[in-house]
Amino acid sequence: MSDEYRDQVDALERRWQERWRVARAFAAPERPSGRKFYCLEMLPYPSGRLHMGHVRNYAIGDAVARFRRMRGDQVLHPMGWDSFGMPAENAAIQRGIHPARWTGDNIAYMGEQLRRLGFSYDWDREIAAHRPDFYRWNQWLFLRMLERGLAYRSRREVNWCDSCRTVLANEQVEGGRCWRCDSVVGRRDLDQWFLRLSAYSEALLADLDRLPGWPEAVRLIQQNWIGRSDGAIVRFTLQGGDGHLEVFTTRLDTIRGATFCVVAPEHPLLEAIAPGSAAAASLEALRARMRAARESARPGGVVAEKEGVDTGLRVRNPFGGESLPVWAGNFVLMGYGTGAIMAVPAHDERDYEFAIRHGLPIRTVIVKTPGATPVDPPPAAMTDDGVLVRSGAYDGLASERARAAMRAAGEAGGFARASVQYRLLDWGISRQRYWGTPIPVIHCGGSCGTVAVPDADLPVLLPEDVPLTGTGGSPLAQTEAFVRTTCPRCGGPARRETDTMDTFVDSSWYFYRYCDPRNAARPYDPATVAAWFPIDLYIGGINQAHLHLIYCRFFTKVMRDLGLVSLDEPVTRLLCQGMVLKGGTAMSKSKGNIVDPDDMIRRYGADTTRLFTLFAAPPEKDLEWNEQGVEGCFRFLEKVWRLVTPRAAALRAAPPPGPRDGAGDARRASLRRKVHQTIARITLDIERRLHLNTPVSSLMALLNEMQDFVRDEGPADAPYLKEAGRAMALLLQPMAPHISEEIWALLGGEGLALQHAWPEADPSWLQDDFVEIPVQVSGRLRGHVRVARDAAETDVVALARGDQRIATHLEGKSVRKVVYLPGRLLNIVAG
Ligand code: ANZ
Ligand code: ZN
């Protein structure tokens, strides 16, 4: 058999994978007893096979997990499957494979890929969202939310993707298109289940400040997504009736510039309009135009034309008493604030445009500088804060102060109050699809209404035999055997809810289940979770910033309020890895620039594949795939192999060097220094900075030093080379774990490298042995001398006196005093 690395790598890697498995080397204790580290990577959707983005994400996590283990932590490093979702159902529709089989096959294949890559997962804790022992706890948690009013049903206009034939959450609409299939999203009215995300808006926002270990970019995205807005709700009285209209405004200071109000076309106030009137007719026409516009689908709620109709209603401004017309307009959203605004065209761009279009008055009430005279109409809206004019008692006040004063007046008069609004909406979780968690409620045919499935009847199992044709709406709704049931309350005939949950529900809490994955009585044991949590490092894509990374924070807060966890936040440190690119663009099937991990493993092995993904870029940056780079990583490992294998027997037999052995020999000292400096640097890089590319460079430099060393190899060199080789083996463990184990064993290391302690740098080897010392004569710098770091004072003085340039300053003088700061400075006082 050839002794080339290339020919052995496959067998070698499989051999160590088997050893790890037999030794249960990746198993986490049930509960940690000492220092713990929960290292987590976002779980994959089992689409069929791994792509390089997965490999990169998991190589980063695995390097940290292995490193922490060697540093002495008890490590929890689990893996599972986000295995509900539409691709499984689409495969069923297109190819006639049942989603359960398709999913199971994919999990088997991808699991094999993960094992072949040598990732150190505790496979005993593997979970899969589509298995009843997992999704029953989705149902259980849903019922707890239902009890507390955190889950509710409501008829809403929803985002509807025609090609996926499903409802989409706002978060799943990107620029008006479906996040998954990229087709244009339309709107529909449907009864939906919602989770009350909005109940936690403020907590989700405020606690962002308590996440210093999260990337600034993610915190910013979430802050904008939550969208807190501080303003006031003002009550305008309806003329010719006893109703009123409430508007939300952030610019109370501009209220005397309000020249009309606008309500959303769905606003309840409009019910007051007499049916059959001209206003009612044009309102109906407006609504019809809006529906048509939505169906031809324009990106996410943005309306190009500001359309509106005069409703004929009038309201009175509570501050100035002016009578204002009420319009209905398509740019006012029913779901935000009060669904109504006071329009101030002089100071708001949308209102300005609307006023110009419909010939409504414009009245300036804010000027930039005190004393400036307003000219109406202005050429454009002046939207900045300024100084109030034409505002009665408030004239001359700055905007900020005017807002406070007017709010106080409004509160005293009972017509205004401070109000905070958030853009974050409740989370629509209903999906009219098959491959998801059934929502555990029953609709009674009698008078009980919507009834929760009792806990004892969980899980509500997903039936296997359903028509998956892609037509006719929800497959569950077409499955009579599933739908038909009895009411848990009255025993009468009833129908099951046929919506399934958004798969983001699964990933909102799955990481708690890893702590206690086989618990059959509850989602997890709170004490076990308390021992493992929080997650010390979570690694995944930044594209989850406003999706999964908000949902899982929300679930944690809900669970906290249910008494299931005692944390406010689940993740201490978040790392968002960059993308894997080829030719400058993200690898994708459609671009045809995919590099297949299987192919890389076949050609180079798992170690090289992992090493390259770590080496080619810092974790947060995008990584450009480059075949030469892969070759380079392979050759590096091959050189390590070639250096160690022929000497293995001799090195195994050699004793380790004593602490300061070799200090007097430039070659040996240089190698030992390099070894200890490399240990120190890599430890710091991984532990403090989470850098994984620089450690690879450091190891390459160490190899160079070892190669230099063996160029003039002598008989007594073995201890030094052994020290270097063992350090190389241990330091490689996080990144190229298989060759690490092999070299470790060849050099006579005991047990698994993975189970060995991380090497410690000996501080006495960390500095160079020679230093340049500035030499002063009577306090003035006259030159430098190069001395051994621990040289005696007399030797340093002698060297300085021997230096031509320094000696000239001492000529004819006698030395009165010598001050020597060892290794730093020599001052010879002479006169
Ligand atoms: C009067 C005004 C005068 C406004 C002015 C702005 C400038 P943010 O900051 O995003 O919260 N608004 C309120 N509810 C709305 C709705 N349902 N649909 C559309 N627009 C709505 O925006 C708050 C401002 O957006 C509010 O302040 C209101 O217009 C408008 F010089 O009130 B403002
Ligand atoms: Zn009933």
PDB file of N, CA and C and ligand atoms in Angstrom, residues 227-230 248-252 254 331-344 346-348 350-351 382-383 421 423, ligand 1:
ATOM      1  N   GLY A 227     -39.479  48.814  14.822  1.00  0.00           N
ATOM      2  CA  GLY A 227     -39.962  50.125  14.410  1.00  0.00           C
ATOM      3  C   GLY A 227     -40.771  50.889  15.444  1.00  0.00           C
ATOM      4  N   ARG A 228     -40.157  51.197  16.562  1.00  0.00           N
ATOM      5  CA  ARG A 228     -40.857  51.973  17.587  1.00  0.00           C
ATOM      6  C   ARG A 228     -41.026  53.423  17.129  1.00  0.00           C
ATOM      7  N   SER A 229     -42.185  53.967  17.398  1.00  0.00           N
ATOM      8  CA  SER A 229     -42.470  55.334  17.004  1.00  0.00           C
ATOM      9  C   SER A 229     -43.195  56.025  18.141  1.00  0.00           C
ATOM     10  N   ASP A 230     -42.636  57.127  18.609  1.00  0.00           N
ATOM     11  CA  ASP A 230     -43.211  57.850  19.744  1.00  0.00           C
ATOM     12  C   ASP A 230     -44.047  59.023  19.256  1.00  0.00           C
ATOM     13  N   PHE A 248     -53.166  58.967  14.781  1.00  0.00           N
ATOM     14  CA  PHE A 248     -51.843  58.853  15.415  1.00  0.00           C
ATOM     15  C   PHE A 248     -50.883  59.769  14.673  1.00  0.00           C
ATOM     16  N   THR A 249     -50.170  60.590  15.438  1.00  0.00           N
ATOM     17  CA  THR A 249     -49.195  61.488  14.812  1.00  0.00           C
ATOM     18  C   THR A 249     -47.907  61.555  15.621  1.00  0.00           C
ATOM     19  N   THR A 250     -46.808  61.679  14.901  1.00  0.00           N
ATOM     20  CA  THR A 250     -45.529  61.906  15.578  1.00  0.00           C
ATOM     21  C   THR A 250     -45.212  63.404  15.591  1.00  0.00           C
ATOM     22  N   ARG A 251     -46.079  64.194  14.936  1.00  0.00           N
ATOM     23  CA  ARG A 251     -45.805  65.617  14.805  1.00  0.00           C
ATOM     24  C   ARG A 251     -46.974  66.452  15.318  1.00  0.00           C
ATOM     25  N   LEU A 252     -47.264  66.287  16.592  1.00  0.00           N
ATOM     26  CA  LEU A 252     -48.349  67.062  17.187  1.00  0.00           C
ATOM     27  C   LEU A 252     -48.107  68.568  17.020  1.00  0.00           C
ATOM     28  N   THR A 254     -47.403  70.117  14.540  1.00  0.00           N
ATOM     29  CA  THR A 254     -47.877  70.640  13.249  1.00  0.00           C
ATOM     30  C   THR A 254     -49.396  70.693  13.163  1.00  0.00           C
ATOM     31  N   PHE A 331     -53.121  55.414   0.913  1.00  0.00           N
ATOM     32  CA  PHE A 331     -51.786  55.393   1.531  1.00  0.00           C
ATOM     33  C   PHE A 331     -51.858  55.315   3.055  1.00  0.00           C
ATOM     34  N   VAL A 332     -53.056  55.308   3.597  1.00  0.00           N
ATOM     35  CA  VAL A 332     -53.185  55.135   5.045  1.00  0.00           C
ATOM     36  C   VAL A 332     -53.522  53.669   5.329  1.00  0.00           C
ATOM     37  N   LEU A 333     -52.703  53.068   6.180  1.00  0.00           N
ATOM     38  CA  LEU A 333     -52.830  51.634   6.451  1.00  0.00           C
ATOM     39  C   LEU A 333     -53.710  51.400   7.662  1.00  0.00           C
ATOM     40  N   MET A 334     -54.645  50.472   7.532  1.00  0.00           N
ATOM     41  CA  MET A 334     -55.541  50.173   8.649  1.00  0.00           C
ATOM     42  C   MET A 334     -54.775  49.539   9.810  1.00  0.00           C
ATOM     43  N   GLY A 335     -53.717  48.819   9.499  1.00  0.00           N
ATOM     44  CA  GLY A 335     -53.020  48.049  10.537  1.00  0.00           C
ATOM     45  C   GLY A 335     -52.003  48.829  11.347  1.00  0.00           C
ATOM     46  N   TYR A 336     -51.885  50.126  11.119  1.00  0.00           N
ATOM     47  CA  TYR A 336     -50.877  50.888  11.846  1.00  0.00           C
ATOM     48  C   TYR A 336     -51.525  52.071  12.553  1.00  0.00           C
ATOM     49  N   GLY A 337     -51.082  52.347  13.774  1.00  0.00           N
ATOM     50  CA  GLY A 337     -51.634  53.469  14.537  1.00  0.00           C
ATOM     51  C   GLY A 337     -53.130  53.279  14.724  1.00  0.00           C
ATOM     52  N   THR A 338     -53.906  54.283  14.317  1.00  0.00           N
ATOM     53  CA  THR A 338     -55.358  54.178  14.446  1.00  0.00           C
ATOM     54  C   THR A 338     -56.022  53.979  13.089  1.00  0.00           C
ATOM     55  N   GLY A 339     -55.198  53.858  12.050  1.00  0.00           N
ATOM     56  CA  GLY A 339     -55.766  53.701  10.705  1.00  0.00           C
ATOM     57  C   GLY A 339     -56.279  55.028  10.159  1.00  0.00           C
ATOM     58  N   ALA A 340     -55.845  56.112  10.793  1.00  0.00           N
ATOM     59  CA  ALA A 340     -56.306  57.431  10.358  1.00  0.00           C
ATOM     60  C   ALA A 340     -55.211  58.456  10.641  1.00  0.00           C
ATOM     61  N   ILE A 341     -55.135  59.478   9.811  1.00  0.00           N
ATOM     62  CA  ILE A 341     -54.123  60.516  10.034  1.00  0.00           C
ATOM     63  C   ILE A 341     -54.732  61.910   9.923  1.00  0.00           C
ATOM     64  N   MET A 342     -54.058  62.856  10.551  1.00  0.00           N
ATOM     65  CA  MET A 342     -54.346  64.244  10.221  1.00  0.00           C
ATOM     66  C   MET A 342     -53.315  64.591   9.157  1.00  0.00           C
ATOM     67  N   ALA A 343     -53.758  65.196   8.072  1.00  0.00           N
ATOM     68  CA  ALA A 343     -52.833  65.492   6.983  1.00  0.00           C
ATOM     69  C   ALA A 343     -52.306  66.910   7.126  1.00  0.00           C
ATOM     70  N   VAL A 344     -50.979  67.016   7.101  1.00  0.00           N
ATOM     71  CA  VAL A 344     -50.335  68.323   7.209  1.00  0.00           C
ATOM     72  C   VAL A 344     -49.473  68.514   5.969  1.00  0.00           C
ATOM     73  N   ALA A 346     -48.115  70.887   4.425  1.00  0.00           N
ATOM     74  CA  ALA A 346     -46.953  71.783   4.422  1.00  0.00           C
ATOM     75  C   ALA A 346     -45.723  71.093   5.001  1.00  0.00           C
ATOM     76  N   HIS A 347     -45.922  70.017   5.784  1.00  0.00           N
ATOM     77  CA  HIS A 347     -44.786  69.429   6.506  1.00  0.00           C
ATOM     78  C   HIS A 347     -44.650  67.915   6.359  1.00  0.00           C
ATOM     79  N   ASP A 348     -45.412  67.347   5.473  1.00  0.00           N
ATOM     80  CA  ASP A 348     -45.304  65.915   5.235  1.00  0.00           C
ATOM     81  C   ASP A 348     -45.379  65.669   3.735  1.00  0.00           C
ATOM     82  N   ARG A 350     -46.009  62.960   1.808  1.00  0.00           N
ATOM     83  CA  ARG A 350     -47.160  62.236   1.244  1.00  0.00           C
ATOM     84  C   ARG A 350     -48.388  63.132   1.224  1.00  0.00           C
ATOM     85  N   ASP A 351     -48.584  63.859   2.354  1.00  0.00           N
ATOM     86  CA  ASP A 351     -49.753  64.742   2.451  1.00  0.00           C
ATOM     87  C   ASP A 351     -49.670  65.868   1.416  1.00  0.00           C
ATOM     88  N   MET A 382     -41.824  71.057   4.053  1.00  0.00           N
ATOM     89  CA  MET A 382     -40.670  71.276   4.924  1.00  0.00           C
ATOM     90  C   MET A 382     -40.852  70.339   6.112  1.00  0.00           C
ATOM     91  N   THR A 383     -40.107  69.241   6.111  1.00  0.00           N
ATOM     92  CA  THR A 383     -40.403  68.179   7.078  1.00  0.00           C
ATOM     93  C   THR A 383     -39.575  68.260   8.357  1.00  0.00           C
ATOM     94  N   GLN A 421     -46.207  53.485  19.022  1.00  0.00           N
ATOM     95  CA  GLN A 421     -46.631  52.499  18.027  1.00  0.00           C
ATOM     96  C   GLN A 421     -45.428  51.695  17.551  1.00  0.00           C
ATOM     97  N   ARG A 423     -44.042  48.961  14.401  1.00  0.00           N
ATOM     98  CA  ARG A 423     -44.322  48.411  13.076  1.00  0.00           C
ATOM     99  C   ARG A 423     -44.491  46.892  13.134  1.00  0.00           C
TER     100      ARG A 423
HETATM  101  C1  ANZ B   1     -49.169  64.354  11.088  1.00  0.00           C
HETATM  102  C2  ANZ B   1     -47.842  64.623  10.534  1.00  0.00           C
HETATM  103  C3  ANZ B   1     -47.285  65.832  10.212  1.00  0.00           C
HETATM  104  C4  ANZ B   1     -47.109  63.452  10.409  1.00  0.00           C
HETATM  105  C5  ANZ B   1     -45.983  65.839   9.718  1.00  0.00           C
HETATM  106  C6  ANZ B   1     -45.844  63.398   9.925  1.00  0.00           C
HETATM  107  C7  ANZ B   1     -45.281  64.614   9.583  1.00  0.00           C
HETATM  108  P1  ANZ B   1     -43.853  56.782  11.795  1.00  0.00           P
HETATM  109  O1  ANZ B   1     -42.728  57.679  12.212  1.00  0.00           O
HETATM  110  O2  ANZ B   1     -43.470  55.820  10.746  1.00  0.00           O
HETATM  111  O3  ANZ B   1     -44.543  56.141  12.955  1.00  0.00           O
HETATM  112  N1  ANZ B   1     -49.346  57.870   9.921  1.00  0.00           N
HETATM  113  C8  ANZ B   1     -49.900  57.544  11.105  1.00  0.00           C
HETATM  114  N2  ANZ B   1     -50.668  56.439  10.982  1.00  0.00           N
HETATM  115  C9  ANZ B   1     -50.578  56.065   9.698  1.00  0.00           C
HETATM  116  C10 ANZ B   1     -51.169  55.011   8.956  1.00  0.00           C
HETATM  117  N3  ANZ B   1     -51.983  54.125   9.527  1.00  0.00           N
HETATM  118  N4  ANZ B   1     -50.875  54.911   7.634  1.00  0.00           N
HETATM  119  C11 ANZ B   1     -50.061  55.805   7.054  1.00  0.00           C
HETATM  120  N5  ANZ B   1     -49.496  56.828   7.703  1.00  0.00           N
HETATM  121  C12 ANZ B   1     -49.751  56.981   9.015  1.00  0.00           C
HETATM  122  O4  ANZ B   1     -44.938  57.711  11.069  1.00  0.00           O
HETATM  123  C13 ANZ B   1     -45.912  58.375  11.809  1.00  0.00           C
HETATM  124  C14 ANZ B   1     -46.586  59.363  10.901  1.00  0.00           C
HETATM  125  O5  ANZ B   1     -47.148  58.624   9.790  1.00  0.00           O
HETATM  126  C15 ANZ B   1     -47.702  60.058  11.594  1.00  0.00           C
HETATM  127  O6  ANZ B   1     -47.378  61.417  11.887  1.00  0.00           O
HETATM  128  C16 ANZ B   1     -48.748  60.182  10.490  1.00  0.00           C
HETATM  129  O7  ANZ B   1     -48.442  61.391   9.852  1.00  0.00           O
HETATM  130  C17 ANZ B   1     -48.475  59.017   9.598  1.00  0.00           C
HETATM  131  F1  ANZ B   1     -45.425  66.973   9.405  1.00  0.00           F
HETATM  132  O8  ANZ B   1     -49.124  62.979  11.508  1.00  0.00           O
HETATM  133  B1  ANZ B   1     -47.960  62.305  10.894  1.00  0.00           B
END
